[in-house]
mmCIF file of C-alpha atoms in Angstrom:
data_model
loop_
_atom_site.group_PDB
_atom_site.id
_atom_site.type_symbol
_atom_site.label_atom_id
_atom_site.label_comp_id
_atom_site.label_asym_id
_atom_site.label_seq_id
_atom_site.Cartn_x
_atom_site.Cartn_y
_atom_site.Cartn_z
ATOM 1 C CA UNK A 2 38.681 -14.156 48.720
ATOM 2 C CA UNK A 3 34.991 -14.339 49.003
ATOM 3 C CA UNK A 4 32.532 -11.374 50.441
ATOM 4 C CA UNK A 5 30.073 -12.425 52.874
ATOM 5 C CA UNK A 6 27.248 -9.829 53.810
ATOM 6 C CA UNK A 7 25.733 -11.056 56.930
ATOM 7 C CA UNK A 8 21.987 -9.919 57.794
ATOM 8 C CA UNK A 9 20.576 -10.382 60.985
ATOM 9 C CA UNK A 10 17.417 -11.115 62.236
ATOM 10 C CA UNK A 11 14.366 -9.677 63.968
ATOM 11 C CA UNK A 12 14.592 -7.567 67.022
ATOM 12 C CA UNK A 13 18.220 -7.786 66.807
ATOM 13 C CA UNK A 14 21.138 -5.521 64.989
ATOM 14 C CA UNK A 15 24.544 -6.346 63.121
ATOM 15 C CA UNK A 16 26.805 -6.586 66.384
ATOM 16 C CA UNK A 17 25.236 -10.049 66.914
ATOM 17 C CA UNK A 18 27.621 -11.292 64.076
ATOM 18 C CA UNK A 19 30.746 -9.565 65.916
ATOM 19 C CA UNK A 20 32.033 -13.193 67.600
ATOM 20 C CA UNK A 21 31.910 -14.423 63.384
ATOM 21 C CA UNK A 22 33.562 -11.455 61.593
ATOM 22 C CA UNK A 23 36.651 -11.329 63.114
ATOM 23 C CA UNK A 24 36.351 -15.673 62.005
ATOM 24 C CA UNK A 25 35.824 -14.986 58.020
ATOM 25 C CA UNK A 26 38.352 -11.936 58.408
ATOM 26 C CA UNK A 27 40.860 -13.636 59.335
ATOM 27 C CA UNK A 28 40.680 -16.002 56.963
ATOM 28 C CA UNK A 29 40.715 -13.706 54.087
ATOM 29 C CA UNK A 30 37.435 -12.940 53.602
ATOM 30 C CA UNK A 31 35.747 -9.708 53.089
ATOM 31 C CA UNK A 32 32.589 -9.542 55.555
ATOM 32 C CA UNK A 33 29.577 -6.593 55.861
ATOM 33 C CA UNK A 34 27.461 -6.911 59.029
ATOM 34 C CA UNK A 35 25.175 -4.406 58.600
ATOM 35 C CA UNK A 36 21.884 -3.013 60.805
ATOM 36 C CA UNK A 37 18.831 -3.021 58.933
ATOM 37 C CA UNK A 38 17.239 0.466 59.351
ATOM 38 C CA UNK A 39 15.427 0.631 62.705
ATOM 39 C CA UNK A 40 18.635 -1.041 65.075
ATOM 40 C CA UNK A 41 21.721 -0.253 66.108
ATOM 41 C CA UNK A 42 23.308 2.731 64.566
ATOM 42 C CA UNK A 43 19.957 3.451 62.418
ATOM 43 C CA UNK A 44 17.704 2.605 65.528
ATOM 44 C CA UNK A 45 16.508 6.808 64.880
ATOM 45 C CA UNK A 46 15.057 5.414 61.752
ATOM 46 C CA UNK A 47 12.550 3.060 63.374
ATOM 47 C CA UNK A 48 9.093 3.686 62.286
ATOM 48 C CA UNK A 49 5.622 2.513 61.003
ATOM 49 C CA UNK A 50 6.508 2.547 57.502
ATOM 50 C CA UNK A 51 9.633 0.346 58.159
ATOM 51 C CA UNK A 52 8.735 -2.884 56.161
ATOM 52 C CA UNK A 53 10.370 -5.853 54.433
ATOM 53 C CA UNK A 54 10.819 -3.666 51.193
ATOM 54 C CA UNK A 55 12.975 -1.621 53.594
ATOM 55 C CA UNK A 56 15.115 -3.512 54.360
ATOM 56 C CA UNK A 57 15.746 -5.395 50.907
ATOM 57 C CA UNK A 58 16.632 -1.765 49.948
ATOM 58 C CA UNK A 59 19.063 -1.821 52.925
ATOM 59 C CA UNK A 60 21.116 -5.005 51.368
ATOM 60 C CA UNK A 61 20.620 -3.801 47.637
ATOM 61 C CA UNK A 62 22.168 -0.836 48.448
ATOM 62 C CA UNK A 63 24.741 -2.108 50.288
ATOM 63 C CA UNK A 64 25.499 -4.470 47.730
ATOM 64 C CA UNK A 65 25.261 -1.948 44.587
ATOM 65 C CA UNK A 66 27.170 1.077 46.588
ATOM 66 C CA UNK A 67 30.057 -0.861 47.306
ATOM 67 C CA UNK A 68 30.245 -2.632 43.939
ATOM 68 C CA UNK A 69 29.862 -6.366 45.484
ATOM 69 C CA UNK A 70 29.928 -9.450 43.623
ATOM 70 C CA UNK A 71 30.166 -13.421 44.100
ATOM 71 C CA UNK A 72 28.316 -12.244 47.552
ATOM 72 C CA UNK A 73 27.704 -15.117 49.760
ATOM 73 C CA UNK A 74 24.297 -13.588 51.612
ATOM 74 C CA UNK A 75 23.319 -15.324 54.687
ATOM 75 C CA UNK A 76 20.067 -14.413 56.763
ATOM 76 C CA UNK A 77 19.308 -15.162 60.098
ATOM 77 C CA UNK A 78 15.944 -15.908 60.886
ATOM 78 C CA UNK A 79 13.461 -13.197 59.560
ATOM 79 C CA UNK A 80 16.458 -11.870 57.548
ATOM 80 C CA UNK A 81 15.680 -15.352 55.332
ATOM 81 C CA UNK A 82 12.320 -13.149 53.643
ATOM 82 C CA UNK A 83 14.899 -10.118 53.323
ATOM 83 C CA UNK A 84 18.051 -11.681 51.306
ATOM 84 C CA UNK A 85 14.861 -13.498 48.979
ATOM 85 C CA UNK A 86 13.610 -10.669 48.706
ATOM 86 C CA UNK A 87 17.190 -8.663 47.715
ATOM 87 C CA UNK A 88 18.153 -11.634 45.621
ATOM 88 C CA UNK A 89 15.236 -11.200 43.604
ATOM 89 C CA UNK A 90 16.553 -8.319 42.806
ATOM 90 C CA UNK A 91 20.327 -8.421 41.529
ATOM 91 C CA UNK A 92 20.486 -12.047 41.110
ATOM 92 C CA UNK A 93 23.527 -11.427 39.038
ATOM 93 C CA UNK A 94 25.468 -10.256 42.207
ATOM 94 C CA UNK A 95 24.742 -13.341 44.480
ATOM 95 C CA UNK A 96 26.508 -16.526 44.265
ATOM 96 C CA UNK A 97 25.156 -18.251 47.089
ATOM 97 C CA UNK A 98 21.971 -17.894 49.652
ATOM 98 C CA UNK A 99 22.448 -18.912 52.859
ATOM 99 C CA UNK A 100 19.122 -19.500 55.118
ATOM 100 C CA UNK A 101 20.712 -19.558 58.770
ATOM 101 C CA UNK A 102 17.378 -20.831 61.134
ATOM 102 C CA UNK A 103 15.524 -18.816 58.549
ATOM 103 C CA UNK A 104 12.651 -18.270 57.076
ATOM 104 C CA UNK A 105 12.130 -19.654 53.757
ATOM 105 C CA UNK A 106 9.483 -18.098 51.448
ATOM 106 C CA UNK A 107 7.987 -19.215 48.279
ATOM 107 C CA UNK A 108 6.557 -16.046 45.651
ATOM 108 C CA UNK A 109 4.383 -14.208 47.240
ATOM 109 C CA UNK A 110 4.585 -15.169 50.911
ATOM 110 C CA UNK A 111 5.090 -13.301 54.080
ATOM 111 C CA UNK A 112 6.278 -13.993 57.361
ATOM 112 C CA UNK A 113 2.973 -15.045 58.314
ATOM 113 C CA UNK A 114 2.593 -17.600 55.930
ATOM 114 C CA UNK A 115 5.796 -18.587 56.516
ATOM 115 C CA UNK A 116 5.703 -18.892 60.679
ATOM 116 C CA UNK A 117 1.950 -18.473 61.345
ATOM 117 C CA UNK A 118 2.316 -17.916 64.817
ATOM 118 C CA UNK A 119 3.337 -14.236 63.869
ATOM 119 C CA UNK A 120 0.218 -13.060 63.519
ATOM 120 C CA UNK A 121 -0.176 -12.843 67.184
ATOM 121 C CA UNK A 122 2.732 -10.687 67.337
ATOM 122 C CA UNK A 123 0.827 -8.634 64.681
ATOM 123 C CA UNK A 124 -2.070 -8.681 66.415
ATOM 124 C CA UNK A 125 -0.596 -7.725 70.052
ATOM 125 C CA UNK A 126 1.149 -4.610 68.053
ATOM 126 C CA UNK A 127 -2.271 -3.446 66.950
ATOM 127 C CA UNK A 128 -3.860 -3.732 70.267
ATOM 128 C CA UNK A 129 -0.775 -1.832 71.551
ATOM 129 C CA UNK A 130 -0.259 1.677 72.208
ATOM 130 C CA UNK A 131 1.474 2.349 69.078
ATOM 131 C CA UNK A 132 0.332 -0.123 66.934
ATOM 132 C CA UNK A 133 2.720 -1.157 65.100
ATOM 133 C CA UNK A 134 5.534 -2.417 67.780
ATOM 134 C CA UNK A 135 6.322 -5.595 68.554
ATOM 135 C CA UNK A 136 8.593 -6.052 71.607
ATOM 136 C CA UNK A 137 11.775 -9.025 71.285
ATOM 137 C CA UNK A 138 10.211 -12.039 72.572
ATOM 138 C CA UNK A 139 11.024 -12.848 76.022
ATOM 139 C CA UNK A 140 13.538 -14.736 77.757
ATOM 140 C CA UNK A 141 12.644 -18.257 79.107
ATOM 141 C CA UNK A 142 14.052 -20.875 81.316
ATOM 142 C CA UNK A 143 16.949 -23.204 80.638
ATOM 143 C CA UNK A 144 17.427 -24.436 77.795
ATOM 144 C CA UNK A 145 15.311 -22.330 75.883
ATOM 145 C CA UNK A 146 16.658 -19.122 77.283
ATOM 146 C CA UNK A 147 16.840 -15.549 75.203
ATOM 147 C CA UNK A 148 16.568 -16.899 71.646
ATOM 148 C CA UNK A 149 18.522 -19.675 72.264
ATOM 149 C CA UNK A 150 21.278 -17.709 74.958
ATOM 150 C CA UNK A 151 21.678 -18.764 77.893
ATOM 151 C CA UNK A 152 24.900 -18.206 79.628
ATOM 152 C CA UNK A 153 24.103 -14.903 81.459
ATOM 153 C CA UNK A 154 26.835 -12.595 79.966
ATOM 154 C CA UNK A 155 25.832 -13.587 76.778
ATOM 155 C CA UNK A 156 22.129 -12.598 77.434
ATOM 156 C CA UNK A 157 22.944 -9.650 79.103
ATOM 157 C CA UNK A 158 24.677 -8.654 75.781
ATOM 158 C CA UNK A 159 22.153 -9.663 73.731
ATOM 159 C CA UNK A 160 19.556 -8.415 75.620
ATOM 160 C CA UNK A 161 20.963 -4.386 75.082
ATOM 161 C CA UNK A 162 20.732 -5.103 71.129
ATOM 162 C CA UNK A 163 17.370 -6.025 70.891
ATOM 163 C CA UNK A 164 14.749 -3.025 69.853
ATOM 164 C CA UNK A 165 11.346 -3.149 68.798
ATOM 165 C CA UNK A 166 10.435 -4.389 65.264
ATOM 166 C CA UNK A 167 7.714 -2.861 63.337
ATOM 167 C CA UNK A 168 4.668 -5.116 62.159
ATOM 168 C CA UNK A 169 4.697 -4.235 58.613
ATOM 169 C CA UNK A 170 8.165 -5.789 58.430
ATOM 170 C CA UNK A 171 5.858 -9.403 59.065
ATOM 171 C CA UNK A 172 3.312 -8.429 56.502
ATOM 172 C CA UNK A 173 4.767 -7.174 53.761
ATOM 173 C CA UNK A 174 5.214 -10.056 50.648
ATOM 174 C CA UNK A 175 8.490 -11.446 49.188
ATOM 175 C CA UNK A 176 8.662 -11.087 45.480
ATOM 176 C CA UNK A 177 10.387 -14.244 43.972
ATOM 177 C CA UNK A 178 9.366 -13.143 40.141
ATOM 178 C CA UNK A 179 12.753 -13.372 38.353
ATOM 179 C CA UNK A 180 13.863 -16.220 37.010
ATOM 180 C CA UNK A 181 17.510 -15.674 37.430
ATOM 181 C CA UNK A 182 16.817 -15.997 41.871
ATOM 182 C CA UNK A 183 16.162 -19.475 41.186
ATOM 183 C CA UNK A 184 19.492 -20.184 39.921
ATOM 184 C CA UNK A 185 21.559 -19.172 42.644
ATOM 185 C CA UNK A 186 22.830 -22.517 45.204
ATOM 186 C CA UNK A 187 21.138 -22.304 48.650
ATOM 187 C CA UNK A 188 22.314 -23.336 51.690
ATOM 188 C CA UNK A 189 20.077 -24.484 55.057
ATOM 189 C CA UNK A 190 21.456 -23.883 58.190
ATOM 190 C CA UNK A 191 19.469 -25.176 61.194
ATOM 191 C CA UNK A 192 19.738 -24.690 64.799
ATOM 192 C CA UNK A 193 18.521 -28.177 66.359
ATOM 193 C CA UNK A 194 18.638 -27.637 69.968
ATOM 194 C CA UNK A 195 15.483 -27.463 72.076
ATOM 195 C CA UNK A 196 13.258 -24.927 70.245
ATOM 196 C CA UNK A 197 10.169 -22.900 71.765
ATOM 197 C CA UNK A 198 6.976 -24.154 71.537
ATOM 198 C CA UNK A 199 4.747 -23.091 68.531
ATOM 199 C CA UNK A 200 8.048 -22.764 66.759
ATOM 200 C CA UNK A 201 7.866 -25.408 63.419
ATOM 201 C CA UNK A 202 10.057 -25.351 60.480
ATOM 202 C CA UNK A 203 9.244 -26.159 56.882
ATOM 203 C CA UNK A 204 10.897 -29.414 55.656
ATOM 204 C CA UNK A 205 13.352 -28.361 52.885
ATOM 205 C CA UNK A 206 12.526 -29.629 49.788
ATOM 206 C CA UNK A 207 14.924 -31.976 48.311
ATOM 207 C CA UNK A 208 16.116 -30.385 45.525
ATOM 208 C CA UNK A 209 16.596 -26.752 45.428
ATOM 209 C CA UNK A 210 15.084 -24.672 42.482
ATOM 210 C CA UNK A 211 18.214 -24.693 40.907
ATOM 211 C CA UNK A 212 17.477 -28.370 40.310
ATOM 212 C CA UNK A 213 20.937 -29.275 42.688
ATOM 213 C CA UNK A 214 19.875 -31.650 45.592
ATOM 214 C CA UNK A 215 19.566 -29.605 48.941
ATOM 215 C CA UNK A 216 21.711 -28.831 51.234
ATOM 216 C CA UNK A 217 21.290 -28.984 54.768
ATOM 217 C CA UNK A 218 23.406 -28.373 57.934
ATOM 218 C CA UNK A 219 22.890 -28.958 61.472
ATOM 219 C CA UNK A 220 24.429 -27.212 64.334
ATOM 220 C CA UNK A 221 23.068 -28.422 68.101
ATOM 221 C CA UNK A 222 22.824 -25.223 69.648
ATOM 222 C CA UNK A 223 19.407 -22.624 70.122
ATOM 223 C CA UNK A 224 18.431 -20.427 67.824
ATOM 224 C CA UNK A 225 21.275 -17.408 67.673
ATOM 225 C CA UNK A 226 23.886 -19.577 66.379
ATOM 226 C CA UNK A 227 26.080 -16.392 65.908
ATOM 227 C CA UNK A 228 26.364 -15.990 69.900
ATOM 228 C CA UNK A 229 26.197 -19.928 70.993
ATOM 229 C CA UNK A 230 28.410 -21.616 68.400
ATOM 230 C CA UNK A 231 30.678 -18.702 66.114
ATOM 231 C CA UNK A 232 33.704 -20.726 65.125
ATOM 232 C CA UNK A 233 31.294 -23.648 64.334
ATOM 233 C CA UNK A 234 29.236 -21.743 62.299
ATOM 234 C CA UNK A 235 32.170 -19.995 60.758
ATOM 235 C CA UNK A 236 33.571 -23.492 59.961
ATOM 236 C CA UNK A 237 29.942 -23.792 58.020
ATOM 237 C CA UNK A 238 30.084 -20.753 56.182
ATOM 238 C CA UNK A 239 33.884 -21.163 54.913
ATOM 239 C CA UNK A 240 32.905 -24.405 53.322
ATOM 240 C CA UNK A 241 30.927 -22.166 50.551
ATOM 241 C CA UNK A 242 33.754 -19.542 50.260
#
């Protein structure tokens, strides 16, 4: 049996993994789909001061409290900055980092330097009445649809998820300091359908820092993976279990 702690990305909360859980469950896998604080059951906690640290603390804890080890952590999009970020932090408990259509940081980085085009969601917050929210990004026609969703039921779904996310969450820094983090195997995951414009992706280096040649997966679908294409992702994800 294998634990998987599933993190999801920006904007959204942990039901989006609920077409995958039931997948690694019944397989005989132990699975966590938590919300970050700020969505879905901790939506009251949204605030200003809600940052990357925040929600590293969110999976550390998680991870720590329930005595996990030999966790498989897989991030979804912005969540690739957060399990870095936890990683860095009990390396000892993580055997394997998966980057699902992730971010990828080096030491040091934020989502900025990561995605550049977030500063204009940065910048929109602070031009905004508050400040500090940025808004889910808005559905667009076929194919591109509501991050990658299209079929209408599906986006309809989605669509009562999504929430706010606060700009500090883009600006805060990863830490990547300990040596142990660069030990653990990674795993790419990338979504290849048709992809919004201003959207690029870093090339993955071809060998990982563990000194193991990279590894990269495709699946042909948009962006959330975890509504499109479950059992095919699942399929992915079992292969490291």
């Amino acid at each position: 049996m294998s634990t998987y702690v599933l993190v999801h990305g920006a904007w959204h909360n942990g039901r989006c993994w609920e077409r995958v859980v039931p997948l690694l469950t019944s397989a005989g896998h132990q699975v966590a789909a938590p919300s970050l604080t700020g969505y879905g059951d901790k939506a009251h906690l949204l605030g200003p001061e809600v940052g990357l640290d925040t929600h590293a603390d969110d999976i550390v804890e998680l991870i720590t409290e329930n005595d996990l080890t030999d966790v498989i952590l897989v991030g979804h999009s912005y969540a690739g900055l957060v399990i870095s970020s936890a990683a860095n932090r009990i390396p000892e408990r993580i055997a394997h980092l998966v980057y699902l259509d992730a971010m990828v940081p080096e030491d040091g980085e934020n989502a900025v330097d990561v995605h550049p085009m977030t500063q204009a969601l940065i910048d929109g917050a602070a031009q905004s009445g508050t400040g500090w929210r940025i808004p889910p990004m808005p559905e667009l026609p076929p194919p591109l649809g509501l991050f990658g969703v299209t079929d209408p039921a599906d986006v309809a779904w989605l669509r009562a998820m999504l929430s706010d996310q606060p700009a500090l969450c883009l600006q805060q820094p990863v830490r990547l300091d300990n040596p142990a983090t660069r030990t653990i195997p990674r795993t790419h995951i990338h979504c290849v359908a048709d992809v919004p414009e201003g959207i690029t992706r870093r090339p993955v280096p071809a060998t990982q820092p563990n000194g193991s040649p990279a590894q990269v997966w495709e699946l042909p679908t948009g962006h959330d993976c975890m509504i499109t294409m479950p059992a095919e992702l699942t399929e992915l994800l079992l292969k490291l279990g």
